Amino acid sequence: MSSQAQAPPIDLVLDEYTGAPRRGFRLLIGLCWVFVALVAFLAVFGERVAADAYGQDLATGISTPSVSHPLGTDDLGRDVLSRVIVGARTAVVGPAVITLGAGLLGGALGLLAGYRGGWSDNVILRWVDLMFALPGHLVAIVVVGVLGGGYWLAVAVLILLSSPSDTRLIRAATLEQRPRPYIEAARVLGLPGRRIAAQHVLPNLLPLIIASVFLGFAYALLAMTALSFLGLGVGPGTADWGRMLAESRRLIFHNPAAALAPGAMIVVTAASMNLVGDWLAERLSDRGRAQ
Amino acid sequence: MQRSQLLAFVGRRLAGLALLLCIISFGVFSLVHLVPGSAEQVLISGRRPPSPERVEAIRERYRLDESFWSQYTHWVRRAAVGDFGLSIRTGEPVARALRERAAPTLFLGVYAWILVVSVGIPLGVLAAVKKRTAIDRAAVAMSVAGVSAPAFVTGIFLLYIFAVVLGWFPAFGQGSGFAGRLQHLTLPALALALTGIAPVLRFTRTGMLETLEQDYIVFARARGLSRARVLFGYGLRNALIPVITAGGLLLGILLTGAVLVEVTFSIPGLGNLLIEAVNFHDIPVVQGVAMMTATLVIMVNLATDVLYMFIDPRIRFGQVAA
């Protein structure tokens, strides 16, 4: 379902033979971090930076980029740059909640399946297999659409649909930890299973979880913007990157920037998150190996 | 012994897929009861109050007086022969709408699939063979971009470059005749293919890198076999196994991508039909599209398994992985 979760590593960061960081990569990752920070800043303070995302100016109507409107205006005379800036909020809040929710739900199930084993593992695995067999995005489109649409409904459905990839990830990592001596030691001490799982296994999975948060965010961002693009997420007229793209699609001959700017924001944000996630995954797993 | 194991493997997969189809059909049927409002209200367009006869006919048609289970079995029996009832929006049979809308989607999907396979796999091989060079880096960068760019954004950028700036391709519509279709659907297929190429390229590259380090490759080269023979006969054949298992993943990407791309380029295909139906709460049409997609997913899963068996003798000869 989540393409990132299943795709093999790409050895982008560290040279697969020498293990040294690749030249020029530090700069790229640095730029990604800066961009992620910028988007996060705009998500919080966007409405103060760009005050007029909703003010219409029907007399002006659609216009190409100019000094007063660096990215031009859309068909209702609204300033595209302001809308792109304000749109950072819906692009960050929903995916962040999805990543957190799916991580908590999926992670708990994965830990349970991996540590307890037995019938709970069996039941949870069947559930994960079923979810992986379905085309997740399409299920989201149908369920969100049939239930009437809306931003938070989309968030809830996507939490449910993206949690299985977290379950699979955490389960596999937990199984890897189980035979290690420190678990055995904790069991000999007579600690209850729940405490071993939460206080001994979980901290050892932290590097993996941190890396997957970034990859999961990129996935959630693409899913949310797709739903908004299809008219199933935020309401009409909202300054949201997916929605703006959909509404400016037909303006491409008149003011291309109105459609291209939100599109570029989606891609650059997702790519930054993916690169930072890959970088963290390689870096953190490498540190674990060195110890 | 071998044959019976093979049959057991196929049987288990078939049973699993049949169960999956049952679960999906149950979920799809339940959509009628999931929509806010009563089932009659959902199934009759709500512009003017319906006559008592209409309500009665709908109750009869969907067996709404009977139990949920009996409604479901009745619906499944009709769905199995392609009868999903009448569209609420247009009043015409859902099956006819599905037939009319299937052609552009099929054309688009096959076109994109050909592009994915003919670009993704060779590029993955090239990246693995030319590892640590600029070609490899470029291929990897392209796969990162492909994973991060949803089909509708790629579509808008292609639309801008090739239809607005260069004017090489038409911006919207589906065209008529094969040549017209090809011209109209090239940009949408390209947008769809670019999202599919990324995972195929990654899987091929990783598979190829791992395979080329195996002893049998060294041995084949030591025997003096030609470079092409070693690379394709020994390397690629083994490297393709993970690529084929990713077939289901690719289908998921292409299906979602097709919906997004059809909306982006205003192509009157199944994806647009689904979005129109979903926005109108035209449940019979949604059910029809969903069941058609589910059947496709299951058939591709089955084909993937069979292909997997043909390509990997370890599956045929005993070591059956669950």
Coordinates of N, CA and C in Angstrom, one line a residue, chain A residues 10-227:
Chain A
I10 N 17.9 2.6 -1.3 CA 18.5 3.1 -2.5 C 19.9 3.4 -2.4
D11 N 20.5 3.3 -1.2 CA 21.9 3.6 -0.9 C 22.2 5.0 -1.4
L12 N 21.4 5.9 -1.1 CA 21.5 7.3 -1.6 C 22.6 8.0 -0.8
V13 N 22.6 7.7 0.5 CA 23.3 8.5 1.4 C 24.8 8.1 1.6
L14 N 24.9 6.8 2.0 CA 26.2 6.2 2.2 C 26.6 5.4 1.0
D15 N 27.8 5.5 0.6 CA 28.3 4.6 -0.4 C 28.2 3.2 0.0
E16 N 27.6 2.4 -0.9 CA 27.4 1.0 -0.5 C 28.6 0.2 -0.3
Y17 N 29.8 0.6 -0.8 CA 31.0 -0.1 -0.7 C 31.9 0.4 0.4
T18 N 32.2 1.8 0.4 CA 33.1 2.3 1.3 C 32.3 2.7 2.6
G19 N 31.0 2.9 2.6 CA 30.3 3.2 3.7 C 30.4 4.7 4.1
A20 N 31.2 5.5 3.3 CA 31.4 6.9 3.6 C 30.2 7.7 3.0
P21 N 29.9 8.8 3.7 CA 28.8 9.7 3.1 C 29.2 10.2 1.7
R22 N 28.2 10.2 0.9 CA 28.5 10.7 -0.5 C 28.7 12.2 -0.5
R23 N 29.6 12.6 -1.4 CA 29.9 14.0 -1.6 C 28.7 14.7 -2.1
G24 N 28.5 15.9 -1.7 CA 27.4 16.7 -2.2 C 26.0 16.4 -1.5
F25 N 26.0 15.3 -0.8 CA 24.8 14.9 -0.2 C 24.4 15.7 1.0
R26 N 25.4 16.1 1.8 CA 25.2 16.9 3.0 C 24.4 18.1 2.6
L27 N 24.8 18.8 1.5 CA 24.2 20.0 1.1 C 22.7 19.7 0.8
L28 N 22.5 18.6 0.0 CA 21.1 18.3 -0.4 C 20.2 18.1 0.8
I29 N 20.7 17.2 1.8 CA 20.0 16.9 3.0 C 19.7 18.2 3.8
G30 N 20.8 19.1 3.9 CA 20.6 20.3 4.5 C 19.5 21.2 4.0
L31 N 19.5 21.2 2.6 CA 18.4 22.0 2.0 C 17.0 21.4 2.3
C32 N 17.0 20.0 2.3 CA 15.7 19.4 2.6 C 15.2 19.8 4.0
W33 N 16.2 19.8 5.0 CA 15.8 20.1 6.4 C 15.3 21.6 6.4
V34 N 16.0 22.5 5.7 CA 15.6 23.9 5.7 C 14.1 24.0 5.1
F35 N 13.9 23.2 4.0 CA 12.6 23.3 3.4 C 11.5 22.8 4.3
V36 N 11.8 21.6 5.0 CA 10.8 21.0 6.0 C 10.5 22.1 7.1
A37 N 11.6 22.7 7.6 CA 11.4 23.7 8.6 C 10.6 24.9 8.1
L38 N 10.8 25.3 6.9 CA 10.0 26.4 6.3 C 8.5 26.1 6.2
V39 N 8.3 24.9 5.7 CA 6.9 24.4 5.6 C 6.2 24.4 7.0
A40 N 7.0 23.8 8.0 CA 6.4 23.8 9.3 C 6.1 25.2 9.9
F41 N 7.1 26.1 9.6 CA 6.9 27.5 10.1 C 5.6 28.1 9.4
L42 N 5.5 27.9 8.1 CA 4.3 28.4 7.4 C 3.0 27.8 7.9
A43 N 3.1 26.5 8.3 CA 1.9 25.9 8.8 C 1.4 26.5 10.1
V44 N 2.3 27.0 10.9 CA 1.9 27.7 12.1 C 1.6 29.2 11.9
F45 N 2.5 29.9 11.2 CA 2.4 31.3 11.1 C 1.9 31.8 9.8
G46 N 1.6 30.9 8.9 CA 1.2 31.2 7.5 C 0.2 32.4 7.4
E47 N -0.8 32.3 8.2 CA -1.9 33.3 8.1 C -1.4 34.7 8.5
R48 N -0.3 34.8 9.3 CA 0.2 36.1 9.6 C 1.2 36.6 8.5
V49 N 1.9 35.7 7.9 CA 2.8 36.0 6.8 C 2.0 36.5 5.6
A50 N 1.0 35.8 5.3 CA 0.2 36.1 4.1 C -1.2 36.4 4.6
A51 N -1.6 37.6 4.7 CA -2.8 38.0 5.3 C -4.0 37.7 4.4
D52 N -3.8 37.8 3.1 CA -5.0 37.9 2.2 C -5.1 36.7 1.3
A53 N -5.4 35.5 1.9 CA -5.5 34.3 1.0 C -6.9 34.2 0.5
Y54 N -7.9 34.8 1.1 CA -9.3 34.6 0.7 C -9.9 35.8 0.1
G55 N -9.2 37.0 0.2 CA -9.8 38.2 -0.4 C -10.0 38.1 -1.9
Q56 N -11.2 38.3 -2.4 CA -11.4 38.2 -3.8 C -11.4 39.6 -4.4
D57 N -11.0 39.6 -5.7 CA -10.9 40.8 -6.4 C -11.4 40.5 -7.8
L58 N -12.8 40.5 -8.0 CA -13.3 40.0 -9.2 C -13.1 41.0 -10.4
A59 N -12.8 42.3 -10.0 CA -12.5 43.3 -11.0 C -11.2 42.9 -11.7
T60 N -10.2 42.5 -10.9 CA -8.9 42.1 -11.5 C -9.1 40.7 -12.2
G61 N -9.7 39.8 -11.5 CA -9.9 38.5 -12.1 C -8.5 37.8 -12.2
I62 N -8.4 36.9 -13.2 CA -7.2 36.1 -13.3 C -6.1 37.0 -13.9
S63 N -4.9 36.9 -13.4 CA -3.8 37.7 -13.9 C -2.5 36.9 -13.8
T64 N -1.5 37.1 -14.7 CA -0.3 36.5 -14.6 C 0.6 37.1 -13.6
P65 N 1.8 36.5 -13.2 CA 2.6 37.1 -12.1 C 3.0 38.5 -12.4
S66 N 3.0 39.3 -11.3 CA 3.3 40.7 -11.4 C 4.0 41.1 -10.1
V67 N 4.4 42.4 -10.0 CA 5.1 42.8 -8.8 C 4.2 42.7 -7.5
S68 N 2.9 43.1 -7.7 CA 2.0 43.1 -6.5 C 1.5 41.6 -6.2
H69 N 1.5 40.8 -7.3 CA 1.1 39.4 -7.1 C 2.2 38.5 -7.7
P70 N 3.2 38.1 -6.9 CA 4.4 37.4 -7.5 C 4.0 36.2 -8.3
L71 N 2.9 35.5 -7.9 CA 2.5 34.3 -8.6 C 1.2 34.5 -9.3
G72 N 0.8 35.8 -9.5 CA -0.4 36.1 -10.2 C -1.7 35.9 -9.3
T73 N -2.8 35.9 -9.9 CA -4.1 35.7 -9.2 C -4.9 34.6 -9.9
D74 N -5.8 34.0 -9.2 CA -6.7 33.0 -9.8 C -7.9 33.6 -10.4
D75 N -8.9 32.8 -10.8 CA -10.0 33.4 -11.6 C -10.9 34.3 -10.7
L76 N -10.8 34.2 -9.4 CA -11.6 35.0 -8.5 C -10.7 36.2 -8.0
G77 N -9.5 36.4 -8.6 CA -8.7 37.5 -8.2 C -7.9 37.3 -6.9
R78 N -7.9 36.1 -6.4 CA -7.2 35.8 -5.1 C -5.7 35.6 -5.4
D79 N -4.9 36.2 -4.5 CA -3.4 36.1 -4.6 C -2.9 34.7 -4.4
V80 N -2.3 34.1 -5.5 CA -1.9 32.7 -5.5 C -0.8 32.5 -4.4
L81 N 0.2 33.4 -4.3 CA 1.3 33.2 -3.4 C 0.7 33.1 -1.9
S82 N -0.2 34.0 -1.6 CA -0.8 34.0 -0.2 C -1.5 32.6 0.0
R83 N -2.2 32.2 -1.0 CA -2.9 30.9 -0.8 C -1.9 29.7 -0.7
V84 N -0.8 29.8 -1.4 CA 0.2 28.7 -1.3 C 0.7 28.7 0.1
I85 N 1.0 29.9 0.6 CA 1.6 30.0 2.0 C 0.6 29.5 3.0
V86 N -0.6 30.0 2.9 CA -1.7 29.6 3.9 C -2.0 28.1 3.8
G87 N -1.8 27.6 2.5 CA -2.1 26.1 2.3 C -1.2 25.2 3.0
A88 N -0.1 25.7 3.5 CA 0.9 24.8 4.3 C 0.2 24.2 5.5
R89 N -0.8 24.9 6.0 CA -1.4 24.4 7.2 C -2.1 23.0 7.0
T90 N -3.1 23.0 6.0 CA -3.8 21.7 5.8 C -2.8 20.7 5.3
A91 N -1.7 21.1 4.7 CA -0.7 20.1 4.1 C 0.1 19.5 5.3
V92 N 0.2 20.2 6.4 CA 1.0 19.7 7.5 C 0.1 19.0 8.6
V93 N -1.0 19.7 9.0 CA -1.7 19.2 10.1 C -2.3 17.8 9.9
G94 N -3.0 17.6 8.8 CA -3.6 16.3 8.5 C -2.6 15.2 8.4
P95 N -1.6 15.3 7.5 CA -0.6 14.3 7.4 C 0.1 14.0 8.8
A96 N 0.4 15.1 9.6 CA 1.0 14.8 10.9 C 0.1 14.0 11.8
V97 N -1.2 14.3 11.8 CA -2.1 13.5 12.6 C -2.2 12.1 12.1
I98 N -2.2 11.9 10.8 CA -2.3 10.6 10.2 C -1.0 9.8 10.6
T99 N 0.1 10.4 10.5 CA 1.4 9.7 10.8 C 1.4 9.3 12.3
L100 N 1.0 10.2 13.1 CA 0.9 9.9 14.5 C -0.1 8.8 14.9
G101 N -1.3 9.0 14.3 CA -2.4 8.0 14.6 C -2.0 6.6 14.1
A102 N -1.6 6.6 12.8 CA -1.2 5.3 12.2 C -0.1 4.7 13.0
G103 N 0.9 5.5 13.4 CA 2.0 5.0 14.1 C 1.6 4.4 15.5
L104 N 0.7 5.1 16.2 CA 0.3 4.6 17.5 C -0.5 3.3 17.3
L105 N -1.5 3.3 16.4 CA -2.4 2.2 16.2 C -1.6 1.0 15.6
G106 N -0.9 1.3 14.5 CA -0.1 0.2 13.8 C 1.0 -0.3 14.7
G107 N 1.7 0.7 15.3 CA 2.9 0.3 16.2 C 2.4 -0.6 17.3
A108 N 1.3 -0.3 18.0 CA 0.9 -1.1 19.1 C 0.5 -2.5 18.6
L109 N -0.2 -2.6 17.5 CA -0.5 -3.9 17.0 C 0.7 -4.7 16.6
G110 N 1.7 -4.0 16.0 CA 3.0 -4.6 15.6 C 3.7 -5.2 16.7
L111 N 3.8 -4.4 17.8 CA 4.5 -4.8 19.0 C 3.8 -6.0 19.6
L112 N 2.5 -5.9 19.7 CA 1.7 -7.0 20.2 C 2.0 -8.3 19.4
A113 N 1.8 -8.2 18.1 CA 2.0 -9.4 17.2 C 3.4 -9.9 17.3
G114 N 4.4 -9.0 17.3 CA 5.8 -9.5 17.3 C 6.2 -10.1 18.7
Y115 N 5.7 -9.4 19.8 CA 6.2 -9.9 21.1 C 5.4 -11.1 21.6
R116 N 4.1 -11.0 21.5 CA 3.2 -12.0 22.0 C 3.3 -13.3 21.2
G117 N 3.2 -13.1 19.8 CA 3.2 -14.2 18.9 C 1.9 -14.9 19.1
G118 N 1.8 -16.2 18.7 CA 0.6 -17.0 18.9 C -0.6 -16.6 18.2
W119 N -1.8 -16.7 18.8 CA -3.0 -16.4 18.0 C -3.1 -14.9 17.7
S120 N -2.6 -14.0 18.6 CA -2.7 -12.6 18.4 C -1.9 -12.2 17.1
D121 N -0.7 -12.8 17.0 CA 0.1 -12.6 15.8 C -0.6 -13.0 14.6
N122 N -1.3 -14.2 14.7 CA -2.0 -14.8 13.5 C -3.1 -13.8 13.1
V123 N -3.9 -13.4 14.0 CA -5.1 -12.5 13.7 C -4.6 -11.2 13.1
I124 N -3.6 -10.6 13.7 CA -3.1 -9.3 13.2 C -2.4 -9.5 11.9
L125 N -1.7 -10.6 11.6 CA -1.1 -10.8 10.3 C -2.2 -10.9 9.2
R126 N -3.3 -11.6 9.5 CA -4.3 -11.7 8.5 C -4.9 -10.4 8.2
W127 N -5.1 -9.6 9.2 CA -5.6 -8.2 9.0 C -4.7 -7.4 8.1
V128 N -3.4 -7.5 8.4 CA -2.4 -6.7 7.6 C -2.4 -7.2 6.2
D129 N -2.5 -8.6 6.0 CA -2.5 -9.1 4.6 C -3.7 -8.6 3.8
L130 N -4.8 -8.6 4.5 CA -6.1 -8.2 3.9 C -5.9 -6.7 3.4
M131 N -5.4 -5.9 4.3 CA -5.3 -4.5 4.0 C -4.3 -4.3 2.9
F132 N -3.2 -5.1 2.8 CA -2.2 -4.9 1.8 C -2.7 -5.4 0.4
A133 N -3.7 -6.3 0.5 CA -4.3 -6.8 -0.8 C -5.2 -5.7 -1.5
L134 N -5.7 -4.8 -0.7 CA -6.6 -3.8 -1.2 C -5.8 -2.6 -1.7
P135 N -6.3 -2.0 -2.9 CA -5.6 -0.7 -3.3 C -6.1 0.4 -2.4
G136 N -5.2 0.8 -1.4 CA -5.6 1.6 -0.3 C -6.2 3.0 -0.7
H137 N -5.6 3.6 -1.7 CA -6.1 4.9 -2.1 C -7.5 4.9 -2.6
L138 N -7.8 3.8 -3.4 CA -9.1 3.7 -4.0 C -10.1 3.4 -2.9
V139 N -9.8 2.6 -1.9 CA -10.7 2.4 -0.8 C -11.0 3.7 -0.1
A140 N -9.9 4.5 0.1 CA -10.1 5.8 0.7 C -11.0 6.7 -0.1
I141 N -10.9 6.7 -1.4 CA -11.7 7.5 -2.3 C -13.2 7.1 -2.1
V142 N -13.4 5.8 -2.2 CA -14.8 5.3 -2.1 C -15.4 5.6 -0.7
V143 N -14.7 5.2 0.4 CA -15.2 5.3 1.7 C -15.4 6.8 2.1
V144 N -14.4 7.6 1.9 CA -14.5 9.1 2.2 C -15.7 9.7 1.4
G145 N -15.7 9.4 0.1 CA -16.7 10.0 -0.8 C -18.1 9.6 -0.4
V146 N -18.3 8.3 -0.1 CA -19.7 7.8 0.2 C -20.1 8.3 1.5
L147 N -19.2 8.5 2.5 CA -19.6 9.0 3.8 C -19.8 10.5 3.8
G148 N -19.6 11.1 2.6 CA -19.9 12.6 2.5 C -18.7 13.5 2.5
G149 N -17.4 13.0 2.6 CA -16.3 13.8 2.5 C -16.0 14.6 3.7
G150 N -14.9 15.4 3.6 CA -14.5 16.3 4.7 C -13.1 15.9 5.1
Y151 N -12.4 17.0 5.6 CA -11.0 16.9 5.9 C -10.7 15.8 7.0
W152 N -11.4 15.9 8.1 CA -11.1 15.0 9.3 C -11.6 13.6 9.0
L153 N -12.7 13.5 8.2 CA -13.1 12.1 7.9 C -12.0 11.5 7.0
A154 N -11.4 12.2 6.1 CA -10.3 11.7 5.3 C -9.1 11.3 6.2
V155 N -8.8 12.2 7.2 CA -7.7 11.9 8.1 C -8.0 10.5 8.8
A156 N -9.2 10.4 9.3 CA -9.5 9.2 10.1 C -9.4 7.9 9.2
V157 N -9.9 8.0 8.0 CA -9.9 6.8 7.1 C -8.4 6.5 6.7
L158 N -7.6 7.5 6.5 CA -6.2 7.3 6.1 C -5.4 6.7 7.3
I159 N -5.8 7.1 8.5 CA -5.1 6.5 9.7 C -5.3 5.0 9.6
L160 N -6.6 4.6 9.4 CA -6.9 3.2 9.4 C -6.2 2.5 8.3
L161 N -6.2 3.1 7.1 CA -5.6 2.5 5.9 C -4.1 2.4 5.9
S162 N -3.4 3.4 6.6 CA -2.0 3.4 6.5 C -1.3 2.7 7.7
S163 N -2.2 2.3 8.7 CA -1.6 1.7 9.9 C -1.0 0.3 9.6
P164 N -1.5 -0.5 8.7 CA -1.0 -1.8 8.5 C 0.5 -1.8 8.1
S165 N 1.0 -0.8 7.4 CA 2.4 -0.8 7.0 C 3.3 -0.6 8.2
D166 N 2.8 0.2 9.2 CA 3.5 0.4 10.4 C 3.5 -0.9 11.2
T167 N 2.3 -1.6 11.2 CA 2.2 -2.9 11.9 C 3.3 -3.9 11.4
R168 N 3.4 -3.9 10.1 CA 4.3 -4.9 9.5 C 5.7 -4.5 9.9
L169 N 6.1 -3.2 9.8 CA 7.4 -2.8 10.1 C 7.8 -3.1 11.5
I170 N 6.9 -2.7 12.5 CA 7.2 -2.9 13.9 C 7.3 -4.3 14.3
R171 N 6.4 -5.1 13.7 CA 6.3 -6.5 14.0 C 7.7 -7.2 13.6
A172 N 8.1 -6.9 12.4 CA 9.4 -7.5 11.9 C 10.5 -7.1 12.8
A173 N 10.6 -5.8 13.2 CA 11.7 -5.3 14.0 C 11.6 -5.9 15.4
T174 N 10.4 -6.1 15.9 CA 10.2 -6.7 17.2 C 10.7 -8.2 17.2
L175 N 10.3 -8.9 16.1 CA 10.8 -10.3 16.0 C 12.3 -10.4 16.0
E176 N 12.9 -9.4 15.4 CA 14.4 -9.4 15.4 C 15.0 -9.2 16.8
Q177 N 14.3 -8.4 17.6 CA 14.8 -8.1 19.0 C 14.6 -9.3 19.9
R178 N 13.5 -10.0 19.7 CA 13.1 -11.0 20.7 C 14.2 -12.0 21.2
P179 N 14.9 -12.6 20.2 CA 15.9 -13.6 20.7 C 17.1 -13.0 21.4
R180 N 17.2 -11.6 21.5 CA 18.5 -11.0 22.1 C 18.6 -11.2 23.6
P181 N 19.8 -11.3 24.1 CA 20.0 -11.6 25.5 C 19.3 -10.6 26.4
Y182 N 19.2 -9.3 26.1 CA 18.6 -8.4 27.1 C 17.2 -8.7 27.3
I183 N 16.5 -9.2 26.3 CA 15.1 -9.6 26.5 C 15.0 -10.8 27.4
E184 N 16.0 -11.7 27.2 CA 16.0 -12.9 28.0 C 16.3 -12.5 29.5
A185 N 17.2 -11.6 29.7 CA 17.5 -11.1 31.0 C 16.3 -10.5 31.7
A186 N 15.5 -9.7 30.9 CA 14.3 -9.1 31.5 C 13.3 -10.2 31.9
R187 N 13.2 -11.2 31.1 CA 12.3 -12.3 31.4 C 12.7 -13.0 32.6
V188 N 14.0 -13.3 32.7 CA 14.5 -14.0 33.9 C 14.2 -13.2 35.1
L189 N 14.3 -11.9 35.0 CA 13.9 -11.0 36.2 C 12.5 -11.1 36.5
G190 N 11.7 -11.7 35.7 CA 10.2 -11.8 35.9 C 9.4 -10.6 35.6
L191 N 9.9 -9.8 34.7 CA 9.1 -8.6 34.3 C 7.9 -9.0 33.5
P192 N 6.8 -8.3 33.6 CA 5.6 -8.7 32.8 C 5.9 -8.3 31.3
G193 N 5.3 -9.1 30.4 CA 5.5 -9.0 29.0 C 5.2 -7.6 28.5
R194 N 4.1 -6.9 29.0 CA 3.8 -5.6 28.6 C 4.9 -4.6 28.9
R195 N 5.5 -4.8 30.0 CA 6.6 -3.8 30.4 C 7.8 -4.1 29.6
I196 N 8.1 -5.3 29.3 CA 9.3 -5.6 28.4 C 9.1 -5.0 27.1
A197 N 7.9 -5.2 26.5 CA 7.6 -4.7 25.2 C 7.7 -3.2 25.1
A198 N 7.1 -2.5 26.2 CA 7.1 -1.1 26.1 C 8.4 -0.4 26.5
Q199 N 9.1 -1.0 27.5 CA 10.2 -0.3 28.1 C 11.5 -0.8 27.6
H200 N 11.5 -2.0 27.1 CA 12.8 -2.6 26.7 C 12.9 -2.7 25.2
V201 N 11.8 -3.3 24.5 CA 11.9 -3.4 23.1 C 11.7 -2.1 22.4
L202 N 10.7 -1.4 22.8 CA 10.4 -0.1 22.1 C 11.5 0.9 21.9
P203 N 12.3 1.2 23.0 CA 13.4 2.1 22.9 C 14.4 1.6 21.8
N204 N 14.5 0.3 21.6 CA 15.5 -0.2 20.6 C 15.0 0.0 19.2
L205 N 13.7 0.2 19.1 CA 13.1 0.4 17.7 C 13.0 1.9 17.4
L206 N 13.4 2.8 18.3 CA 13.3 4.2 18.1 C 13.9 4.7 16.8
P207 N 15.1 4.3 16.5 CA 15.7 4.8 15.2 C 14.8 4.5 14.0
L208 N 14.3 3.3 14.0 CA 13.5 2.8 12.9 C 12.2 3.7 12.8
I209 N 11.6 3.9 14.0 CA 10.4 4.7 14.1 C 10.6 6.1 13.6
I210 N 11.7 6.7 14.0 CA 11.9 8.1 13.6 C 12.1 8.2 12.1
A211 N 12.8 7.3 11.5 CA 13.0 7.4 10.1 C 11.6 7.1 9.4
S212 N 10.8 6.2 9.9 CA 9.6 5.9 9.2 C 8.5 7.0 9.4
V213 N 8.7 7.8 10.4 CA 7.8 9.0 10.6 C 7.9 9.9 9.4
F214 N 9.1 10.1 8.9 CA 9.3 11.1 7.8 C 8.7 10.4 6.5
L215 N 9.0 9.1 6.3 CA 8.5 8.5 5.1 C 7.0 8.4 5.1
G216 N 6.4 8.1 6.3 CA 5.0 8.0 6.5 C 4.3 9.4 6.3
F217 N 5.0 10.4 6.7 CA 4.4 11.8 6.5 C 4.3 12.1 5.0
A218 N 5.4 11.7 4.2 CA 5.4 12.0 2.8 C 4.2 11.2 2.1
Y219 N 4.0 10.0 2.6 CA 2.9 9.1 2.0 C 1.6 9.8 2.3
A220 N 1.4 10.2 3.6 CA 0.1 10.8 4.0 C -0.1 12.1 3.3
L221 N 0.9 12.9 3.1 CA 0.8 14.1 2.4 C 0.2 13.9 0.9
L222 N 0.8 12.9 0.3 CA 0.4 12.6 -1.1 C -1.1 12.1 -1.1
A223 N -1.4 11.3 -0.1 CA -2.8 10.7 -0.1 C -3.8 11.8 0.2
M224 N -3.4 12.7 1.2 CA -4.4 13.8 1.5 C -4.6 14.8 0.4
T225 N -3.4 15.2 -0.3 CA -3.6 16.1 -1.4 C -4.4 15.5 -2.5
A226 N -4.2 14.2 -2.7 CA -4.9 13.5 -3.8 C -6.4 13.6 -3.5
L227 N -6.8 13.3 -2.2 CA -8.2 13.4 -1.9 C -8.8 14.8 -2.0

